[in-house]
């Protein structure tokens, strides 16, 4: 199948509506979920989105990337709009460094209960509304062997352009779902057989390594992560089985949530049963 390239010279062309005002975060956060679309930027991310099964709506490319993505253009069967870098900047509101954008359809999210049923190690994210942190959390979770991510209703959209970019497409490979009621939905996580470990710098928390030495044999573990600054809410902490912390040195009180998550993901993924006997 040959898909004709469509040159566009007018930034107000209605066919480019999916790509307008990409720097308006508030607008895009409302619009993209409502219209069932999301943006993928750059060749690698576009390819990963397609490989994960997200259907293509259209592509916005400069001449250079129209050639590099020739196989994708042929296989996707969606409209491909070719523009100059200057026009792309006019439409999107920023310089598209990678010269390639794609608009894709969202897929229905899985039911949290179904996701829990086929997982052993999950991250549960409360009120992390920074897209960079969400993307980094997904990248770390995918790289370090977590099975899924569960999001509170007020956490940022993993498919927002910045989240996708920071995650390097890991948001496509790691299943996730939203918990409809917070923190009441945590009851369902526990009923699914998960031990809830709440990551907090609170001095009353147990050293993460010690907690895993004791609880590392748990069939299923869920790691609770809170927002930058305030951390987990009192209600989320109250729902946890164990509060855990990463020991700090040199007067540092805590890590960025994405960095702390990566440390904790590795610890959870490599937890060993406690030694017994000689």
Short mmCIF file of N, CA and C in Angstrom, two decimals, residues 90-221:
data_model
loop_
_atom_site.label_atom_id
_atom_site.label_comp_id
_atom_site.label_asym_id
_atom_site.label_seq_id
_atom_site.Cartn_x
_atom_site.Cartn_y
_atom_site.Cartn_z
N UNK A 90 5.23 26.84 14.09
CA UNK A 90 4.05 27.70 14.14
C UNK A 90 2.83 26.93 14.64
N UNK A 91 2.68 25.71 14.19
CA UNK A 91 1.50 24.91 14.55
C UNK A 91 1.58 24.45 16.00
N UNK A 92 2.72 23.90 16.38
CA UNK A 92 2.83 23.27 17.70
C UNK A 92 3.16 24.24 18.81
N UNK A 93 3.84 25.35 18.47
CA UNK A 93 4.23 26.31 19.49
C UNK A 93 5.65 26.12 19.98
N UNK A 94 6.39 25.17 19.43
CA UNK A 94 7.78 24.98 19.85
C UNK A 94 8.56 24.36 18.70
N UNK A 95 9.88 24.39 18.82
CA UNK A 95 10.73 23.80 17.79
C UNK A 95 10.74 22.29 17.97
N UNK A 96 10.24 21.58 16.97
CA UNK A 96 10.15 20.12 17.05
C UNK A 96 11.52 19.55 16.69
N UNK A 97 12.35 19.34 17.68
CA UNK A 97 13.75 18.97 17.46
C UNK A 97 13.88 17.68 16.65
N UNK A 98 13.02 16.73 16.94
CA UNK A 98 13.15 15.44 16.26
C UNK A 98 12.41 15.40 14.92
N UNK A 99 11.72 16.46 14.57
CA UNK A 99 11.11 16.58 13.25
C UNK A 99 10.02 15.59 12.94
N UNK A 100 9.52 14.87 13.94
CA UNK A 100 8.50 13.85 13.69
C UNK A 100 7.50 13.82 14.84
N UNK A 101 6.23 13.99 14.51
CA UNK A 101 5.16 13.88 15.48
C UNK A 101 4.09 12.95 14.93
N UNK A 102 3.45 12.24 15.83
CA UNK A 102 2.34 11.38 15.43
C UNK A 102 1.21 11.55 16.41
N UNK A 103 -0.01 11.57 15.89
CA UNK A 103 -1.20 11.57 16.72
C UNK A 103 -1.77 10.16 16.68
N UNK A 104 -1.98 9.59 17.86
CA UNK A 104 -2.45 8.21 17.95
C UNK A 104 -3.71 8.13 18.80
N UNK A 105 -4.49 7.09 18.55
CA UNK A 105 -5.69 6.83 19.34
C UNK A 105 -5.31 6.18 20.67
N UNK A 106 -5.96 6.60 21.73
CA UNK A 106 -5.80 5.93 23.02
C UNK A 106 -6.54 4.59 23.00
N UNK A 107 -6.09 3.68 23.85
CA UNK A 107 -6.76 2.41 24.03
C UNK A 107 -7.44 2.39 25.39
N UNK A 108 -8.51 1.63 25.55
CA UNK A 108 -9.16 1.54 26.86
C UNK A 108 -8.18 1.02 27.92
N UNK A 109 -8.23 1.60 29.10
CA UNK A 109 -7.37 1.13 30.18
C UNK A 109 -7.92 -0.17 30.76
N UNK A 110 -7.04 -1.05 31.21
CA UNK A 110 -7.52 -2.30 31.83
C UNK A 110 -8.20 -2.03 33.15
N UNK A 111 -9.02 -2.96 33.57
CA UNK A 111 -9.63 -2.89 34.90
C UNK A 111 -8.54 -3.14 35.94
N UNK A 112 -8.46 -2.32 36.99
CA UNK A 112 -7.41 -2.52 37.99
C UNK A 112 -7.38 -3.94 38.57
N UNK A 113 -8.56 -4.52 38.79
CA UNK A 113 -8.60 -5.87 39.36
C UNK A 113 -7.97 -6.89 38.42
N UNK A 114 -8.22 -6.74 37.13
CA UNK A 114 -7.62 -7.65 36.15
C UNK A 114 -6.10 -7.48 36.11
N UNK A 115 -5.67 -6.23 36.21
CA UNK A 115 -4.24 -5.95 36.18
C UNK A 115 -3.56 -6.54 37.41
N UNK A 116 -4.18 -6.39 38.56
CA UNK A 116 -3.61 -6.94 39.80
C UNK A 116 -3.55 -8.46 39.75
N UNK A 117 -4.54 -9.08 39.12
CA UNK A 117 -4.61 -10.54 39.10
C UNK A 117 -3.41 -11.16 38.36
N UNK A 118 -2.84 -10.40 37.43
CA UNK A 118 -1.72 -10.97 36.67
C UNK A 118 -0.37 -10.31 37.02
N UNK A 119 -0.31 -9.65 38.16
CA UNK A 119 0.91 -8.95 38.58
C UNK A 119 1.40 -9.46 39.93
N UNK A 120 2.71 -9.27 40.19
CA UNK A 120 3.30 -9.60 41.48
C UNK A 120 3.94 -8.38 42.15
N UNK A 121 4.45 -7.47 41.34
CA UNK A 121 5.11 -6.27 41.86
C UNK A 121 4.53 -5.06 41.14
N UNK A 122 3.87 -4.18 41.88
CA UNK A 122 3.24 -3.02 41.25
C UNK A 122 3.65 -1.74 41.97
N UNK A 123 3.64 -0.65 41.22
CA UNK A 123 3.81 0.68 41.79
C UNK A 123 2.44 1.33 41.86
N UNK A 124 2.15 1.96 42.98
CA UNK A 124 0.89 2.68 43.17
C UNK A 124 1.24 4.14 43.42
N UNK A 125 0.77 5.01 42.54
CA UNK A 125 1.20 6.41 42.53
C UNK A 125 0.06 7.32 42.98
N UNK A 126 0.35 8.13 43.99
CA UNK A 126 -0.66 9.07 44.51
C UNK A 126 -0.30 10.50 44.17
N UNK A 127 -1.17 11.17 43.41
CA UNK A 127 -1.10 12.62 43.18
C UNK A 127 0.23 13.11 42.63
N UNK A 128 0.92 12.30 41.86
CA UNK A 128 2.12 12.78 41.16
C UNK A 128 1.63 13.44 39.88
N UNK A 129 1.58 14.77 39.88
CA UNK A 129 0.98 15.48 38.74
C UNK A 129 2.01 16.17 37.86
N UNK A 130 3.28 15.88 38.07
CA UNK A 130 4.34 16.39 37.21
C UNK A 130 4.61 15.35 36.11
N UNK A 131 4.48 15.78 34.85
CA UNK A 131 4.59 14.83 33.75
C UNK A 131 6.00 14.25 33.63
N UNK A 132 7.01 15.05 33.94
CA UNK A 132 8.38 14.54 33.89
C UNK A 132 8.57 13.42 34.90
N UNK A 133 8.06 13.60 36.11
CA UNK A 133 8.18 12.56 37.13
C UNK A 133 7.40 11.31 36.76
N UNK A 134 6.21 11.48 36.20
CA UNK A 134 5.44 10.31 35.78
C UNK A 134 6.19 9.53 34.71
N UNK A 135 6.74 10.23 33.73
CA UNK A 135 7.50 9.55 32.69
C UNK A 135 8.70 8.81 33.25
N UNK A 136 9.41 9.45 34.18
CA UNK A 136 10.59 8.82 34.78
C UNK A 136 10.21 7.62 35.64
N UNK A 137 9.10 7.72 36.35
CA UNK A 137 8.63 6.59 37.16
C UNK A 137 8.32 5.39 36.26
N UNK A 138 7.64 5.64 35.15
CA UNK A 138 7.32 4.55 34.24
C UNK A 138 8.58 3.94 33.65
N UNK A 139 9.53 4.77 33.29
CA UNK A 139 10.77 4.25 32.70
C UNK A 139 11.50 3.37 33.72
N UNK A 140 11.60 3.85 34.95
CA UNK A 140 12.25 3.06 35.99
C UNK A 140 11.49 1.78 36.29
N UNK A 141 10.17 1.86 36.36
CA UNK A 141 9.36 0.67 36.67
C UNK A 141 9.52 -0.39 35.59
N UNK A 142 9.51 0.04 34.33
CA UNK A 142 9.66 -0.91 33.24
C UNK A 142 11.06 -1.52 33.23
N UNK A 143 12.08 -0.68 33.43
CA UNK A 143 13.46 -1.16 33.37
C UNK A 143 13.81 -2.09 34.52
N UNK A 144 13.18 -1.88 35.68
CA UNK A 144 13.58 -2.60 36.88
C UNK A 144 12.60 -3.70 37.28
N UNK A 145 11.75 -4.09 36.35
CA UNK A 145 10.99 -5.32 36.54
C UNK A 145 9.67 -5.22 37.25
N UNK A 146 9.13 -4.01 37.44
CA UNK A 146 7.78 -3.92 38.00
C UNK A 146 6.77 -4.41 36.94
N UNK A 147 5.66 -4.93 37.39
CA UNK A 147 4.69 -5.53 36.46
C UNK A 147 3.63 -4.54 35.99
N UNK A 148 3.35 -3.51 36.78
CA UNK A 148 2.26 -2.60 36.42
C UNK A 148 2.34 -1.36 37.29
N UNK A 149 1.59 -0.33 36.88
CA UNK A 149 1.47 0.91 37.64
C UNK A 149 -0.01 1.21 37.83
N UNK A 150 -0.38 1.55 39.04
CA UNK A 150 -1.74 2.01 39.36
C UNK A 150 -1.67 3.47 39.75
N UNK A 151 -2.56 4.29 39.20
CA UNK A 151 -2.54 5.73 39.41
C UNK A 151 -3.76 6.20 40.18
N UNK A 152 -3.55 7.12 41.10
CA UNK A 152 -4.68 7.77 41.75
C UNK A 152 -5.38 8.66 40.72
N UNK A 153 -6.63 9.03 40.95
CA UNK A 153 -7.36 9.83 39.97
C UNK A 153 -6.69 11.16 39.63
N UNK A 154 -5.92 11.74 40.57
CA UNK A 154 -5.32 13.05 40.34
C UNK A 154 -3.87 12.98 39.90
N UNK A 155 -3.37 11.82 39.54
CA UNK A 155 -2.01 11.72 39.00
C UNK A 155 -2.00 12.12 37.53
N UNK A 156 -0.84 12.56 37.06
CA UNK A 156 -0.70 13.06 35.69
C UNK A 156 -0.91 11.95 34.67
N UNK A 157 -1.21 12.38 33.46
CA UNK A 157 -1.49 11.49 32.34
C UNK A 157 -0.19 10.88 31.80
N UNK A 158 -0.02 9.56 31.86
CA UNK A 158 1.19 8.95 31.31
C UNK A 158 1.34 9.15 29.80
N UNK A 159 0.23 9.40 29.10
CA UNK A 159 0.29 9.57 27.65
C UNK A 159 0.41 11.03 27.23
N UNK A 160 0.56 11.93 28.18
CA UNK A 160 0.85 13.31 27.80
C UNK A 160 2.23 13.34 27.15
N UNK A 161 2.42 14.23 26.18
CA UNK A 161 3.63 14.23 25.37
C UNK A 161 4.92 14.21 26.19
N UNK A 162 4.99 15.03 27.22
CA UNK A 162 6.20 15.10 28.05
C UNK A 162 6.44 13.78 28.78
N UNK A 163 5.37 13.17 29.31
CA UNK A 163 5.51 11.89 30.00
C UNK A 163 6.04 10.82 29.06
N UNK A 164 5.46 10.76 27.87
CA UNK A 164 5.88 9.78 26.87
C UNK A 164 7.34 9.97 26.52
N UNK A 165 7.73 11.23 26.30
CA UNK A 165 9.10 11.54 25.89
C UNK A 165 10.10 11.15 26.97
N UNK A 166 9.85 11.52 28.22
CA UNK A 166 10.76 11.22 29.31
C UNK A 166 10.86 9.70 29.53
N UNK A 167 9.75 9.01 29.37
CA UNK A 167 9.75 7.56 29.59
C UNK A 167 10.42 6.80 28.45
N UNK A 168 10.71 7.50 27.33
CA UNK A 168 11.27 6.86 26.14
C UNK A 168 10.36 5.73 25.65
N UNK A 169 9.06 5.95 25.79
CA UNK A 169 8.10 4.97 25.30
C UNK A 169 7.78 3.86 26.28
N UNK A 170 8.36 3.89 27.50
CA UNK A 170 8.06 2.84 28.48
C UNK A 170 6.60 2.85 28.90
N UNK A 171 5.91 3.99 28.75
CA UNK A 171 4.49 4.04 29.07
C UNK A 171 3.69 3.12 28.15
N UNK A 172 4.26 2.72 27.02
CA UNK A 172 3.57 1.82 26.10
C UNK A 172 3.78 0.36 26.46
N UNK A 173 4.89 0.06 27.12
CA UNK A 173 5.22 -1.34 27.38
C UNK A 173 4.79 -1.82 28.77
N UNK A 174 4.51 -0.89 29.67
CA UNK A 174 4.14 -1.26 31.04
C UNK A 174 2.65 -1.00 31.24
N UNK A 175 1.86 -2.01 31.55
CA UNK A 175 0.42 -1.78 31.72
C UNK A 175 0.13 -0.90 32.93
N UNK A 176 -0.91 -0.11 32.81
CA UNK A 176 -1.30 0.74 33.93
C UNK A 176 -2.82 0.93 33.94
N UNK A 177 -3.32 1.35 35.09
CA UNK A 177 -4.76 1.60 35.24
C UNK A 177 -4.93 2.70 36.27
N UNK A 178 -6.12 3.29 36.27
CA UNK A 178 -6.45 4.30 37.29
C UNK A 178 -7.39 3.69 38.32
N UNK A 179 -7.10 4.00 39.59
CA UNK A 179 -7.98 3.58 40.67
C UNK A 179 -9.08 4.62 40.82
N UNK A 180 -10.31 4.21 40.71
CA UNK A 180 -11.43 5.15 40.63
C UNK A 180 -11.65 5.94 41.91
N UNK A 181 -11.48 5.30 43.06
CA UNK A 181 -11.74 5.97 44.33
C UNK A 181 -10.49 5.90 45.19
N UNK A 182 -10.07 7.07 45.66
CA UNK A 182 -8.83 7.13 46.44
C UNK A 182 -9.09 7.67 47.82
N UNK A 183 -8.57 7.07 48.87
CA UNK A 183 -7.71 5.89 48.85
C UNK A 183 -8.46 4.57 49.03
N UNK A 184 -9.79 4.62 48.91
CA UNK A 184 -10.58 3.41 49.18
C UNK A 184 -10.18 2.25 48.27
N UNK A 185 -9.74 2.57 47.06
CA UNK A 185 -9.35 1.50 46.14
C UNK A 185 -8.15 0.71 46.64
N UNK A 186 -7.39 1.27 47.58
CA UNK A 186 -6.26 0.52 48.13
C UNK A 186 -6.71 -0.73 48.86
N UNK A 187 -7.95 -0.72 49.32
CA UNK A 187 -8.50 -1.93 49.94
C UNK A 187 -8.52 -3.07 48.94
N UNK A 188 -8.88 -2.75 47.69
CA UNK A 188 -8.90 -3.77 46.65
C UNK A 188 -7.51 -4.31 46.35
N UNK A 189 -6.50 -3.45 46.46
CA UNK A 189 -5.12 -3.90 46.24
C UNK A 189 -4.74 -4.91 47.33
N UNK A 190 -5.08 -4.62 48.56
CA UNK A 190 -4.76 -5.54 49.65
C UNK A 190 -5.56 -6.83 49.53
N UNK A 191 -6.82 -6.71 49.13
CA UNK A 191 -7.66 -7.91 48.98
C UNK A 191 -7.16 -8.81 47.86
N UNK A 192 -6.41 -8.23 46.92
CA UNK A 192 -5.82 -9.03 45.84
C UNK A 192 -4.55 -9.75 46.29
N UNK A 193 -4.20 -9.58 47.56
CA UNK A 193 -3.07 -10.30 48.11
C UNK A 193 -1.77 -9.53 48.14
N UNK A 194 -1.84 -8.20 47.96
CA UNK A 194 -0.62 -7.39 47.93
C UNK A 194 -0.32 -6.83 49.31
N UNK A 195 0.97 -6.82 49.63
CA UNK A 195 1.44 -6.14 50.83
C UNK A 195 1.81 -4.72 50.42
N UNK A 196 1.22 -3.73 51.09
CA UNK A 196 1.41 -2.34 50.72
C UNK A 196 2.58 -1.73 51.50
N UNK A 197 3.61 -1.31 50.76
CA UNK A 197 4.77 -0.65 51.35
C UNK A 197 4.73 0.82 50.96
N UNK A 198 4.60 1.71 51.94
CA UNK A 198 4.50 3.15 51.69
C UNK A 198 5.88 3.78 51.81
N UNK A 199 6.36 4.38 50.72
CA UNK A 199 7.68 5.02 50.72
C UNK A 199 7.57 6.42 51.28
N UNK A 200 8.26 6.68 52.39
CA UNK A 200 8.18 7.97 53.07
C UNK A 200 9.48 8.25 53.80
N UNK A 201 9.90 9.52 53.87
CA UNK A 201 11.10 9.85 54.65
C UNK A 201 10.84 9.95 56.16
N UNK A 202 9.62 9.70 56.58
CA UNK A 202 9.27 9.79 58.00
C UNK A 202 10.22 8.96 58.85
N UNK A 203 10.68 9.52 59.95
CA UNK A 203 11.64 8.84 60.82
C UNK A 203 11.08 7.56 61.42
N UNK A 204 9.76 7.44 61.46
CA UNK A 204 9.15 6.23 62.01
C UNK A 204 9.14 5.07 61.03
N UNK A 205 9.51 5.35 59.77
CA UNK A 205 9.51 4.30 58.76
C UNK A 205 10.67 3.34 58.95
N UNK A 206 10.49 2.14 58.46
CA UNK A 206 11.50 1.09 58.55
C UNK A 206 12.45 1.22 57.35
N UNK A 207 13.72 0.97 57.57
CA UNK A 207 14.68 0.93 56.47
C UNK A 207 14.15 -0.04 55.41
N UNK A 208 14.15 0.39 54.15
CA UNK A 208 13.60 -0.41 53.06
C UNK A 208 14.23 -1.79 53.00
N UNK A 209 15.55 -1.85 53.14
CA UNK A 209 16.23 -3.15 53.09
C UNK A 209 15.78 -4.07 54.21
N UNK A 210 15.59 -3.50 55.42
CA UNK A 210 15.13 -4.31 56.55
C UNK A 210 13.71 -4.81 56.32
N UNK A 211 12.86 -3.93 55.79
CA UNK A 211 11.48 -4.31 55.53
C UNK A 211 11.40 -5.43 54.50
N UNK A 212 12.24 -5.33 53.47
CA UNK A 212 12.22 -6.36 52.44
C UNK A 212 12.85 -7.66 52.94
N UNK A 213 13.78 -7.54 53.85
CA UNK A 213 14.33 -8.75 54.45
C UNK A 213 13.29 -9.52 55.22
N UNK A 214 12.32 -8.79 55.76
CA UNK A 214 11.25 -9.41 56.52
C UNK A 214 10.07 -9.78 55.63
N UNK A 215 9.76 -8.88 54.67
CA UNK A 215 8.55 -9.06 53.87
C UNK A 215 8.83 -9.52 52.44
N UNK A 216 10.13 -9.73 52.13
CA UNK A 216 10.48 -10.01 50.74
C UNK A 216 9.91 -11.30 50.20
N UNK A 217 9.44 -12.19 51.11
CA UNK A 217 8.84 -13.43 50.64
C UNK A 217 7.37 -13.27 50.31
N UNK A 218 6.82 -12.06 50.52
CA UNK A 218 5.41 -11.86 50.21
C UNK A 218 5.15 -12.19 48.74
N UNK A 219 4.06 -12.89 48.50
CA UNK A 219 3.74 -13.28 47.12
C UNK A 219 3.60 -12.06 46.23
N UNK A 220 2.99 -11.02 46.76
CA UNK A 220 2.77 -9.81 45.97
C UNK A 220 3.06 -8.58 46.83
N UNK A 221 3.72 -7.59 46.21
CA UNK A 221 4.02 -6.35 46.90
C UNK A 221 3.64 -5.15 46.04
#
